[in-house]
Coordinates of C-alpha atoms and ligand atoms in Angstrom, one line a residue:
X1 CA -12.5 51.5 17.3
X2 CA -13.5 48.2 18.5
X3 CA -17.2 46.4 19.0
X4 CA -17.7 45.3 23.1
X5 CA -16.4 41.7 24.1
X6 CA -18.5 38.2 23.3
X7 CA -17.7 35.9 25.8
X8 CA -15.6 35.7 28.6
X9 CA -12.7 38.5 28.8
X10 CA -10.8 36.3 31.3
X11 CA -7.1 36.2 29.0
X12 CA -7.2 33.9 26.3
X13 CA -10.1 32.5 27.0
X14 CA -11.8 33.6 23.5
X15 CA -10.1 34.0 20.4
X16 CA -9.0 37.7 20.1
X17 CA -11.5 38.7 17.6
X18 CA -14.3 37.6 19.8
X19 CA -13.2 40.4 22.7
X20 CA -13.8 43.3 19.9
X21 CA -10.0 43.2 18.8
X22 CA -10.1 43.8 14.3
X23 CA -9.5 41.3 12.2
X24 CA -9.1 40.6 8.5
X25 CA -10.9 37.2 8.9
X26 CA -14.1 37.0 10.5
X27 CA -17.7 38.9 8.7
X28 CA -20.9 39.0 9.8
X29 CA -21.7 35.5 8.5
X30 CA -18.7 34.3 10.9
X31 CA -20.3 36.4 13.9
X32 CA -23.9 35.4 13.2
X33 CA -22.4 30.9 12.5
X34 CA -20.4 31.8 16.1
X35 CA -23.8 33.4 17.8
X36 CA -25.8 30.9 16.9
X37 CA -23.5 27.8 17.7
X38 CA -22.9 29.3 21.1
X39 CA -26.4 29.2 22.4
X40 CA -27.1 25.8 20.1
X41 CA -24.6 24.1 22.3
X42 CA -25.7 26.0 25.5
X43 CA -29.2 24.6 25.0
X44 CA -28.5 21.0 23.2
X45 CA -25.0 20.2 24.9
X46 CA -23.3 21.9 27.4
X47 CA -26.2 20.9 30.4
X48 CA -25.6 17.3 29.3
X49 CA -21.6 16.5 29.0
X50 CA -21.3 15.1 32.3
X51 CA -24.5 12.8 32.6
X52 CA -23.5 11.5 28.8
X53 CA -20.2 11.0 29.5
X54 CA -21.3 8.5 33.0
X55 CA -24.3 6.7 30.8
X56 CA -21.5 6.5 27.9
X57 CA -23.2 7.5 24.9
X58 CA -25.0 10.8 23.6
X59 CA -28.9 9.5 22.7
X60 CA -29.2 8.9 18.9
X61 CA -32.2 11.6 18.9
X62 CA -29.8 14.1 19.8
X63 CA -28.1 13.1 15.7
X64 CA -31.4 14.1 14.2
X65 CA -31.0 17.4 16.1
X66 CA -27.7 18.2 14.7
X67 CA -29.1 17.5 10.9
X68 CA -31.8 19.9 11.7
X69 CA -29.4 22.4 12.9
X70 CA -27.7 22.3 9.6
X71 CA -24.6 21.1 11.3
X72 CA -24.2 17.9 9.2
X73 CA -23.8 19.8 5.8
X74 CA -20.6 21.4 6.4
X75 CA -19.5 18.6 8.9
X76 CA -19.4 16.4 6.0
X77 CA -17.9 19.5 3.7
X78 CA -15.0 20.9 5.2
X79 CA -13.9 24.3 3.9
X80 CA -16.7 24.6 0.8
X81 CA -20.0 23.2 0.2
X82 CA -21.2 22.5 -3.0
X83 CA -23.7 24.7 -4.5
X84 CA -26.2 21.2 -5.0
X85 CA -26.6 21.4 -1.1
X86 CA -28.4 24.2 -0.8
X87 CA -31.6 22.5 -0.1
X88 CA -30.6 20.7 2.9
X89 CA -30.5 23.2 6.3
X90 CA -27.3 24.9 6.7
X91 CA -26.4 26.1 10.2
X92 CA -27.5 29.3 10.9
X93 CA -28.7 29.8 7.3
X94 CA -25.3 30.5 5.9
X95 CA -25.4 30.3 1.7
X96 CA -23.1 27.4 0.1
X97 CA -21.3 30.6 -1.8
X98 CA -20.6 32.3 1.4
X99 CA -19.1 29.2 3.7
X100 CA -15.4 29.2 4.0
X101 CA -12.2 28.0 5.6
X102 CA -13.3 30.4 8.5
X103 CA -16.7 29.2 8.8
X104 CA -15.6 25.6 9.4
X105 CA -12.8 26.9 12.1
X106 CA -15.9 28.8 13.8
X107 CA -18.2 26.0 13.6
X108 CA -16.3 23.5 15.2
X109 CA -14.5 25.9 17.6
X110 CA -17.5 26.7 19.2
X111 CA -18.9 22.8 18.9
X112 CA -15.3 22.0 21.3
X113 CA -16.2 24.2 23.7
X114 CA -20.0 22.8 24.1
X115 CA -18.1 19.9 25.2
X116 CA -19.0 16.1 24.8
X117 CA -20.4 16.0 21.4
X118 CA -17.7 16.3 19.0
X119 CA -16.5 12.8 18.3
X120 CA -20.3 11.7 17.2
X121 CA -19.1 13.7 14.1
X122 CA -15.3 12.6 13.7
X123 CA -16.4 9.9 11.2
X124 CA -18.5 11.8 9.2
X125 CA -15.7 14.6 8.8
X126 CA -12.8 12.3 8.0
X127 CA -15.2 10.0 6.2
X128 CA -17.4 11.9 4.0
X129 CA -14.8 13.9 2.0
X130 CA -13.4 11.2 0.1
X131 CA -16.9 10.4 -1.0
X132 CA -17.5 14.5 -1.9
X133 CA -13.9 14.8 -3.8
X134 CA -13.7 11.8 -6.0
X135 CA -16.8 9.5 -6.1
X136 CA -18.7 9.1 -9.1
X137 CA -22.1 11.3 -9.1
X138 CA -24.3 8.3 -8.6
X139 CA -23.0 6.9 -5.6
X140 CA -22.9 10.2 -4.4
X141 CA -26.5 10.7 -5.1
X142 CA -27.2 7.3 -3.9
X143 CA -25.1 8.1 -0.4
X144 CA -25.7 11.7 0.8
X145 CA -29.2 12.0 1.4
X146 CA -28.8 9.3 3.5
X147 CA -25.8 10.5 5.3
X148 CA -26.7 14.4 5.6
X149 CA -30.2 14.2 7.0
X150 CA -29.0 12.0 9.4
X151 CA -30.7 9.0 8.7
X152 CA -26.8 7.0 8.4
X153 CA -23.5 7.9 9.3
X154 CA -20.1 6.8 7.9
X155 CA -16.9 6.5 9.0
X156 CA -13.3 6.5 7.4
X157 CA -11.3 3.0 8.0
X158 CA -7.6 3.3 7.4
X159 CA -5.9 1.7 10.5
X160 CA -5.3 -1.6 11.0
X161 CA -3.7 -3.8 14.0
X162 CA -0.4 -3.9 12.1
X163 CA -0.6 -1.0 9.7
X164 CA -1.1 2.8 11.4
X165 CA 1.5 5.4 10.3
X166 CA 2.7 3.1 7.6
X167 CA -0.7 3.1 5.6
X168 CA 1.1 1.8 2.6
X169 CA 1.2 -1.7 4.4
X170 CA -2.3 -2.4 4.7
X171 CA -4.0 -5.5 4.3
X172 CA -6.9 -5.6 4.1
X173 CA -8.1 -7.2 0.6
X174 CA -10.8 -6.6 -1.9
X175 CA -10.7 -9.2 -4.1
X176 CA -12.9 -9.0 -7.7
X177 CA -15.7 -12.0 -8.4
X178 CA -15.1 -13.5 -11.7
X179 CA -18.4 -12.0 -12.9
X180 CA -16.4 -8.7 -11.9
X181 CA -19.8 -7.3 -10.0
X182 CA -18.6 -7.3 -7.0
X183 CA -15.5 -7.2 -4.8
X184 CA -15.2 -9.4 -1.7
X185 CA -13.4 -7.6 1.3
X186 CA -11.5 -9.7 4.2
X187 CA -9.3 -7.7 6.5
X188 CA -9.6 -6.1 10.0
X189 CA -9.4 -2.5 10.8
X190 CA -8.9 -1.0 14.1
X191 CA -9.1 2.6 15.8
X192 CA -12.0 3.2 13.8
X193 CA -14.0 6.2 15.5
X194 CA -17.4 5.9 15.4
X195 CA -17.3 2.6 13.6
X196 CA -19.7 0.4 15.8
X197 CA -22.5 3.6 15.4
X198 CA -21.8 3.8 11.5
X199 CA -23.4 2.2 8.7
X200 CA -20.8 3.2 5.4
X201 CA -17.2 2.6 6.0
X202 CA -14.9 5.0 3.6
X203 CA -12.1 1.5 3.7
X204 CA -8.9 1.7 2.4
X205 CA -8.6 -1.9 0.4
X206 CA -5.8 -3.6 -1.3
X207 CA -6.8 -4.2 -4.8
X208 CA -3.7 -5.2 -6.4
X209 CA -0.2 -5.9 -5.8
X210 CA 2.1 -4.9 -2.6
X211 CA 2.8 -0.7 -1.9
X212 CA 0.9 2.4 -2.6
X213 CA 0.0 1.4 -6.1
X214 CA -2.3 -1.8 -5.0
X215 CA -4.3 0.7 -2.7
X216 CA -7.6 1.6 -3.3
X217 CA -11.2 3.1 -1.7
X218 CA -14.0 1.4 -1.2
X219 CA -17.6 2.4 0.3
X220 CA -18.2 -0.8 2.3
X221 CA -22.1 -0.8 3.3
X222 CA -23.0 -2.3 6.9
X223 CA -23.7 -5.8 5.6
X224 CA -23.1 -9.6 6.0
X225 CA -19.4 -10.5 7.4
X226 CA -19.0 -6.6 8.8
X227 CA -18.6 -7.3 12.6
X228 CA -18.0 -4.1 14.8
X229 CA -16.8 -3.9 18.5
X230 CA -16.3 -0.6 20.7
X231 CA -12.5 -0.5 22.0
X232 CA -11.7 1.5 25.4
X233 CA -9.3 4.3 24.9
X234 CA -8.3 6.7 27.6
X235 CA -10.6 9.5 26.7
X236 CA -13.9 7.0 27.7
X237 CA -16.3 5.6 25.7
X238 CA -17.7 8.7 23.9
X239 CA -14.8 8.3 21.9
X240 CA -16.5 5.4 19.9
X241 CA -13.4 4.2 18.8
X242 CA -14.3 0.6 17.6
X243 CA -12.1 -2.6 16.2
X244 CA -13.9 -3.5 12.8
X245 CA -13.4 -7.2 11.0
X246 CA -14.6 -8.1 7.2
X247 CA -15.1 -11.5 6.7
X248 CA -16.2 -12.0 3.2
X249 CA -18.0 -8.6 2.6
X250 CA -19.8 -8.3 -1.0
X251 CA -19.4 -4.9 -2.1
X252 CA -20.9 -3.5 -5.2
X253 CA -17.9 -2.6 -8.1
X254 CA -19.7 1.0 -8.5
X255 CA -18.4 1.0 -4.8
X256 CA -15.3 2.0 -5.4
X257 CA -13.8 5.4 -4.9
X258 CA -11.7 7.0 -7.9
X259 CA -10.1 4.5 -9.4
X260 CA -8.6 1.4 -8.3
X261 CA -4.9 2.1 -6.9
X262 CA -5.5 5.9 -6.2
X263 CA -6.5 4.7 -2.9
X264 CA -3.3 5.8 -1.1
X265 CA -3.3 9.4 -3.0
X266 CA -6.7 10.1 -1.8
X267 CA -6.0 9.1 2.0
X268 CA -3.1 11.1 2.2
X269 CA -5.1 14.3 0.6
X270 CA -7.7 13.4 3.2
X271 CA -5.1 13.6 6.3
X272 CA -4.6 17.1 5.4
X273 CA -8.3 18.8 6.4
X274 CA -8.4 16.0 9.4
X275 CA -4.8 17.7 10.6
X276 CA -6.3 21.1 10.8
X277 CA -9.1 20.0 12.5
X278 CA -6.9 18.4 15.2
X279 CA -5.3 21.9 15.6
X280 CA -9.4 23.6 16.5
X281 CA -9.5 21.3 18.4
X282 CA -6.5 22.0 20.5
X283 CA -6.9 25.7 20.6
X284 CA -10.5 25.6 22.3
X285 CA -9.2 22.5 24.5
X286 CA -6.4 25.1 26.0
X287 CA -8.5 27.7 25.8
X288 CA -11.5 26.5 27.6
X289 CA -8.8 25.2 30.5
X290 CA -6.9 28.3 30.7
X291 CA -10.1 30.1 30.9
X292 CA -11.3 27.4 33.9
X293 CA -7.5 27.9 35.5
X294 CA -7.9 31.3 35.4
X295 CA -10.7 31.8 37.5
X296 CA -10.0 29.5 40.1
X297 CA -6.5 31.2 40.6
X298 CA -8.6 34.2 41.1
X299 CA -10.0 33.1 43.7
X300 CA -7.9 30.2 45.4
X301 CA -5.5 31.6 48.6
X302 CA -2.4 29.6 49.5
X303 CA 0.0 31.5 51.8
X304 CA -2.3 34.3 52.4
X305 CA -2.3 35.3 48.3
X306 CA -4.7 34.8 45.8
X307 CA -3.0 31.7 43.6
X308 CA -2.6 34.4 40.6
X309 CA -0.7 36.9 43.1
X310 CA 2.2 34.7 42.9
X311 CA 4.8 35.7 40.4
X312 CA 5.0 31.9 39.3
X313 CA 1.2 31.1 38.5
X314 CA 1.1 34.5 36.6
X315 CA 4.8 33.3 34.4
X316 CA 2.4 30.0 33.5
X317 CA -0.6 31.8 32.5
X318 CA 2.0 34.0 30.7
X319 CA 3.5 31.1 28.8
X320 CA 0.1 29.4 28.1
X321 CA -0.8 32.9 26.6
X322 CA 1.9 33.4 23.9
X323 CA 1.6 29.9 22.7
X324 CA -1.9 29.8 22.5
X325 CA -2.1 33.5 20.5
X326 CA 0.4 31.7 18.0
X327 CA -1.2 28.7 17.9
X328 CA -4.5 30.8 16.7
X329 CA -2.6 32.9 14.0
X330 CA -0.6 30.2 12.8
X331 CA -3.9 28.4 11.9
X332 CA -5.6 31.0 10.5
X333 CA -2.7 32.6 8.6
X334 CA -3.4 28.5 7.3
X335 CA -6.7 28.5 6.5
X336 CA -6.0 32.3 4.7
X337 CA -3.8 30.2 2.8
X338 CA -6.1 27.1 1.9
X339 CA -8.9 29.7 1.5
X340 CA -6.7 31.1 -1.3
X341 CA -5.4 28.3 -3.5
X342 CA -7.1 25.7 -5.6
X343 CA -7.4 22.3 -3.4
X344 CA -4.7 21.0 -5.5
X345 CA -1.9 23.5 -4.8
X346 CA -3.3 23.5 -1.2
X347 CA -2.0 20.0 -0.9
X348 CA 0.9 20.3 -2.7
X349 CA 2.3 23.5 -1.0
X350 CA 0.7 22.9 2.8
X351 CA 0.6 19.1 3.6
X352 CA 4.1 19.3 5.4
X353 CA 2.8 22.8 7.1
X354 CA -0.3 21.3 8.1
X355 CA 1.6 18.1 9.4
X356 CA 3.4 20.5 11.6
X357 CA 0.5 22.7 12.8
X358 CA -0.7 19.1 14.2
X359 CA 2.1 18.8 16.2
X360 CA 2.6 21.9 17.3
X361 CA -0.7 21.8 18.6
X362 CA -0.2 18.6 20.6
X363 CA 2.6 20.6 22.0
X364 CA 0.7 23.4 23.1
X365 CA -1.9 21.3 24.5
X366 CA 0.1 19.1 26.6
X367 CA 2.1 22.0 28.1
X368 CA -1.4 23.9 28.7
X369 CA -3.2 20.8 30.3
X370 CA -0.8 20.0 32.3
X371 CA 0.2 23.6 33.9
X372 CA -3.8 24.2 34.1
X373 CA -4.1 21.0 36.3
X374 CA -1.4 21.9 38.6
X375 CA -3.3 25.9 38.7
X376 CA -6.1 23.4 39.8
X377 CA -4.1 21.4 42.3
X378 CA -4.8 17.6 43.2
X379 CA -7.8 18.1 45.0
X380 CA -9.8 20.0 41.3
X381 CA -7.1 18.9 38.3
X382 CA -7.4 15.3 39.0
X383 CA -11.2 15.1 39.7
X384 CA -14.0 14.1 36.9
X385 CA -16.8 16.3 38.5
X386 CA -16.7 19.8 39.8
X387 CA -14.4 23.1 38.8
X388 CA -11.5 21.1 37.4
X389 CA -13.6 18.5 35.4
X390 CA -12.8 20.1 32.0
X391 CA -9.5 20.4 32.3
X392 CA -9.0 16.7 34.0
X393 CA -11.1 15.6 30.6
X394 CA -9.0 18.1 28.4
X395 CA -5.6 16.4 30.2
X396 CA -6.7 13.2 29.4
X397 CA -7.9 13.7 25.3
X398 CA -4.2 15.1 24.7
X399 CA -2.9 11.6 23.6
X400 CA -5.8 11.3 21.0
X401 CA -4.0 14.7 19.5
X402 CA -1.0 13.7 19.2
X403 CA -1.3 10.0 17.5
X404 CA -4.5 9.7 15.4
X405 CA -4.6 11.6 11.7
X406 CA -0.5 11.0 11.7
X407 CA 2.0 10.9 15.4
X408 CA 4.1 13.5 16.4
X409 CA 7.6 11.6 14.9
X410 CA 6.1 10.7 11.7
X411 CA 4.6 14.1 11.2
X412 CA 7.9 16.0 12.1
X413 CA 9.7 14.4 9.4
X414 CA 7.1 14.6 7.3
X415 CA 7.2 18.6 7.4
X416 CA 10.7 18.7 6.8
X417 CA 10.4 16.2 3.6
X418 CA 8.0 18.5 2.3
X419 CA 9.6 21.6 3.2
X420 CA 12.7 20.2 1.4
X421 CA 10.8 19.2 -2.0
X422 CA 9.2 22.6 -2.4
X423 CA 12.8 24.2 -2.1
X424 CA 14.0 21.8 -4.3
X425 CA 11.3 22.6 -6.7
X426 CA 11.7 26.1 -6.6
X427 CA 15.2 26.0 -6.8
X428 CA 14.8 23.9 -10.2
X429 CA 12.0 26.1 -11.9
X430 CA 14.3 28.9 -11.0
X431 CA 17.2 26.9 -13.1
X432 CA 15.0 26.7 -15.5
X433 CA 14.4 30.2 -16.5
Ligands
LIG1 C1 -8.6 7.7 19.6 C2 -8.1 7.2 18.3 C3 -9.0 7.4 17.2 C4 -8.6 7.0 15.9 N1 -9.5 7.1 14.9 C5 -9.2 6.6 13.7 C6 -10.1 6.5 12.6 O1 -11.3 7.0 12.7 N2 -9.8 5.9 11.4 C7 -8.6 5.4 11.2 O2 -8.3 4.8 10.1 N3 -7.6 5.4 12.2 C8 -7.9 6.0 13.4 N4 -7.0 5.9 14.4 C9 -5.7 5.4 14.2 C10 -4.5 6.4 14.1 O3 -4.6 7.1 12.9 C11 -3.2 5.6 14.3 O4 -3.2 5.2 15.6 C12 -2.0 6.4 13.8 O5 -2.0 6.5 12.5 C13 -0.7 5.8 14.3 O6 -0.7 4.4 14.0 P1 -0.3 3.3 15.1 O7 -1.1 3.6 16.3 O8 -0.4 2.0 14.5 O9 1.2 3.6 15.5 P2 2.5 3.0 14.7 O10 2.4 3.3 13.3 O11 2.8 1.6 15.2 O12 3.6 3.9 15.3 C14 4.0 3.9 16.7 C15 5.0 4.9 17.0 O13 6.2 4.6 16.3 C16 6.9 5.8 15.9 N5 7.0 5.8 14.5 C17 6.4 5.0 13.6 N6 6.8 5.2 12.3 C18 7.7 6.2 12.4 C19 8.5 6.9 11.4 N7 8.4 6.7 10.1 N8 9.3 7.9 11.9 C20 9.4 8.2 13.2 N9 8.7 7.6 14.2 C21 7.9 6.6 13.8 C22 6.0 7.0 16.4 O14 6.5 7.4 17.6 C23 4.6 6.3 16.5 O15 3.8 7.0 17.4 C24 -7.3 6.4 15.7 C25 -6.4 6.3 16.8 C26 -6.8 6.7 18.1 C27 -5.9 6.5 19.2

């Protein structure tokens, strides 16, 4: 038996549980967070996308909405929010103890397709974990209220002009005072999403000697010295990327994140959440194109044919298909996974997996955008307005898949690295017995 369709039935344009297929995954709380996101972003979003994306910014007010939406709360969460939240408004009024790995997927799924908002929340996503996982209580105390009503936003600062995948050559310094109450920060970082809109920077810092054992994480407060300056990237300037420059920045000690020289640990257990999040974000990119491709091939005649009468526009919609459907089980047989074990064998056993999920996705994507923009032909695929606008947008945000939270090259090897150390690991407890 299965339930009637939610959504569009064109092929693949919903996930498969969404069109009344079963699944192990998705409850009532999951159908009720997906209901309620759809027609949130149908009345706060979707209408807006295009005239936001000509004035280049989303208005601030529209921020506030989100907190009151609840949205900001598990934004800031990832896959669990702690019990201590519960008094702030969670999206459509979803229990701490009930959100999971699937909620978050479901959440930001539908927040893709609603178009144009999603990277006012990339620094709060990549940059409010760190604070969550290993802060002391006060700062956190001291920093959430702030940051989960709204009122501020953060962002997470890693990348700098000559230090990207290589984080362990960063520069950036954080020197103590003598009376040892504060540190003083000099350094530039660069890439930063939503840095020139953000008033907490979650920094990687070098607080002692040269490699990973000098790096540490430090809450840097909007304050003297911080300069901030947007930086065009290809997707346009809702992508708030932003080049950011510390000249002399007093930071408090109690600041600091963890302890000093864990900085580098806690970065790379923080790529690991961002990675899967690149991967929604891919799936309802293709998906929301392949729906769009879809319907104009049902409709377009070339050579007296509809467009999807011919044998080799059906093979690409066939091709997006399969790689999409895997795409979707691969992440959730993921989050199944993550949803399962303690965040400490999560990282341990999926980091390399995850790396790869990112670029798989990236491969997906670009093979989707760029057969849905042919579908579209010159005259729609190429064009910022009209039937083919989403997919144009979609064809251009592929490159921001593939290269921030880790590229493609580094990632590869990095899945086989990790692949290898788990057999090896295996293979030694196995001597052991
Ligand atoms: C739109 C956008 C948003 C971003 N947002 C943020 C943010 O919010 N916060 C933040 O800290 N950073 C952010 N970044 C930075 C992003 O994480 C880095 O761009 C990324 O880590 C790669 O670093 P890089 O660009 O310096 O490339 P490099 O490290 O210089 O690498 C360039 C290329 O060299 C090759 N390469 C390098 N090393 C290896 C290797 N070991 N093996 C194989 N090939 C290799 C790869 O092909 C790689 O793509 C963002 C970037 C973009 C484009």
């Amino acid at each position: 038996m299965t339930s009637s369709a939610y959504g569009s039935t064109l092929p693949w344009a919903e996930p498969s549980w969404y069109t009344g297929h079963p699944s192990p995954y998705y409850k009532e709380s999951h159908r009720r967070l997906r209901d309620f996101m759809r027609k949130w972003c149908e009345k706060y979003t979707l209408p807006y996308t295009e005239e936001w994306a000509e004035a280049g910014a989303v208005p601030a007010s529209l921020y506030h909405e989100c907190a009151k939406a609840g949205l900001l709360v598990p934004i800031a969460s990832g896959k669990s929010i702690p019990k201590e939240w519960s008094h702030y408004p969670i999206v459509a009024g979803i229990k701490p103890e009930e959100w999971d790995g699937f909620h978050d997927f479901v959440l930001w799924d539908e927040l893709i397709r609603g178009g144009g908002i999603v990277s006012l929340f990339i620094g709060l996503t990549v940059g409010a974990p760190p604070l969550l996982k290993f802060a002391n209580q006060q700062l956190q105390d001291k920093i959430f209220p702030e940051i989960l009503t709204g009122e501020k936003r953060i962002c997470l600062a890693v990348t700098e002009p000559a230090a990207g995948s290589d984080v362990r050559s960063i520069t950036t310094t954080a020197e103590k005072t003598p009376d040892g109450k504060h540190y003083v920060v000099n350094g530039e970082k660069k890439w930063i999403t939503n840095g020139f809109q953000s008033d907490y920077f979650m920094t990687t810092v070098r607080t002692g000697g040269p490699g990973v054992n000098g790096i540490s994480m430090l809450l840097i407060p909007r304050s003297e010295g911080l300069k901030t300056r947007p930086l065009p990237v290809i997707t346009g300037p809702l992508a708030a990327t932003t080049f950011v420059t510390f000249e002399d920045v007093k930071v408090p000690v109690e600041y600091l994140i963890g302890k000093e020289g864990h900085g580098f640990r806690q970065t790379m257990i923080n790529f690991n959440h961002e990675r899967l999040w690149v991967a929604f974000q891919g799936i309802r990119g293709c998906r929301t194109a392949i729906h769009d491709a879809f319907q104009w091939a049902l409709k377009r005649e070339a050579f007296d044919k509809k467009l999807i009468e011919q044998p080799v526009v059906r093979n690409k919609f066939g091709n997006m298909g399969r790689q999409i459907e895997s795409l979707q089980a691969w992440t959730e047989q993921i989050i199944y996974e993550l949803e399962n074990l303690s965040d400490a064998d999560g990282a341990r056993l999926l980091g390399g997996t995850t790396a790869l999920l990112k670029v798989e996705t990236g491969m997906v994507s670009k093979y989707v955008a760029e057969e849905c923009l042919k579908i579209m032909g010159g005259s729609l695929g190429l064009t910022k307005t009209g039937q083919g606008s989403r997919i144009e947008a979609f064809y251009r945000s592929v490159p921001s898949l593939l290269v921030p939270g880790g590229s493609e090259d580094v990632l590869i090897d990095l899945g086989v690295r990790e692949a290898l150390k788990l057999h090896l690991q295996a293979e030694n407890a196995k001597s052991r017995l």
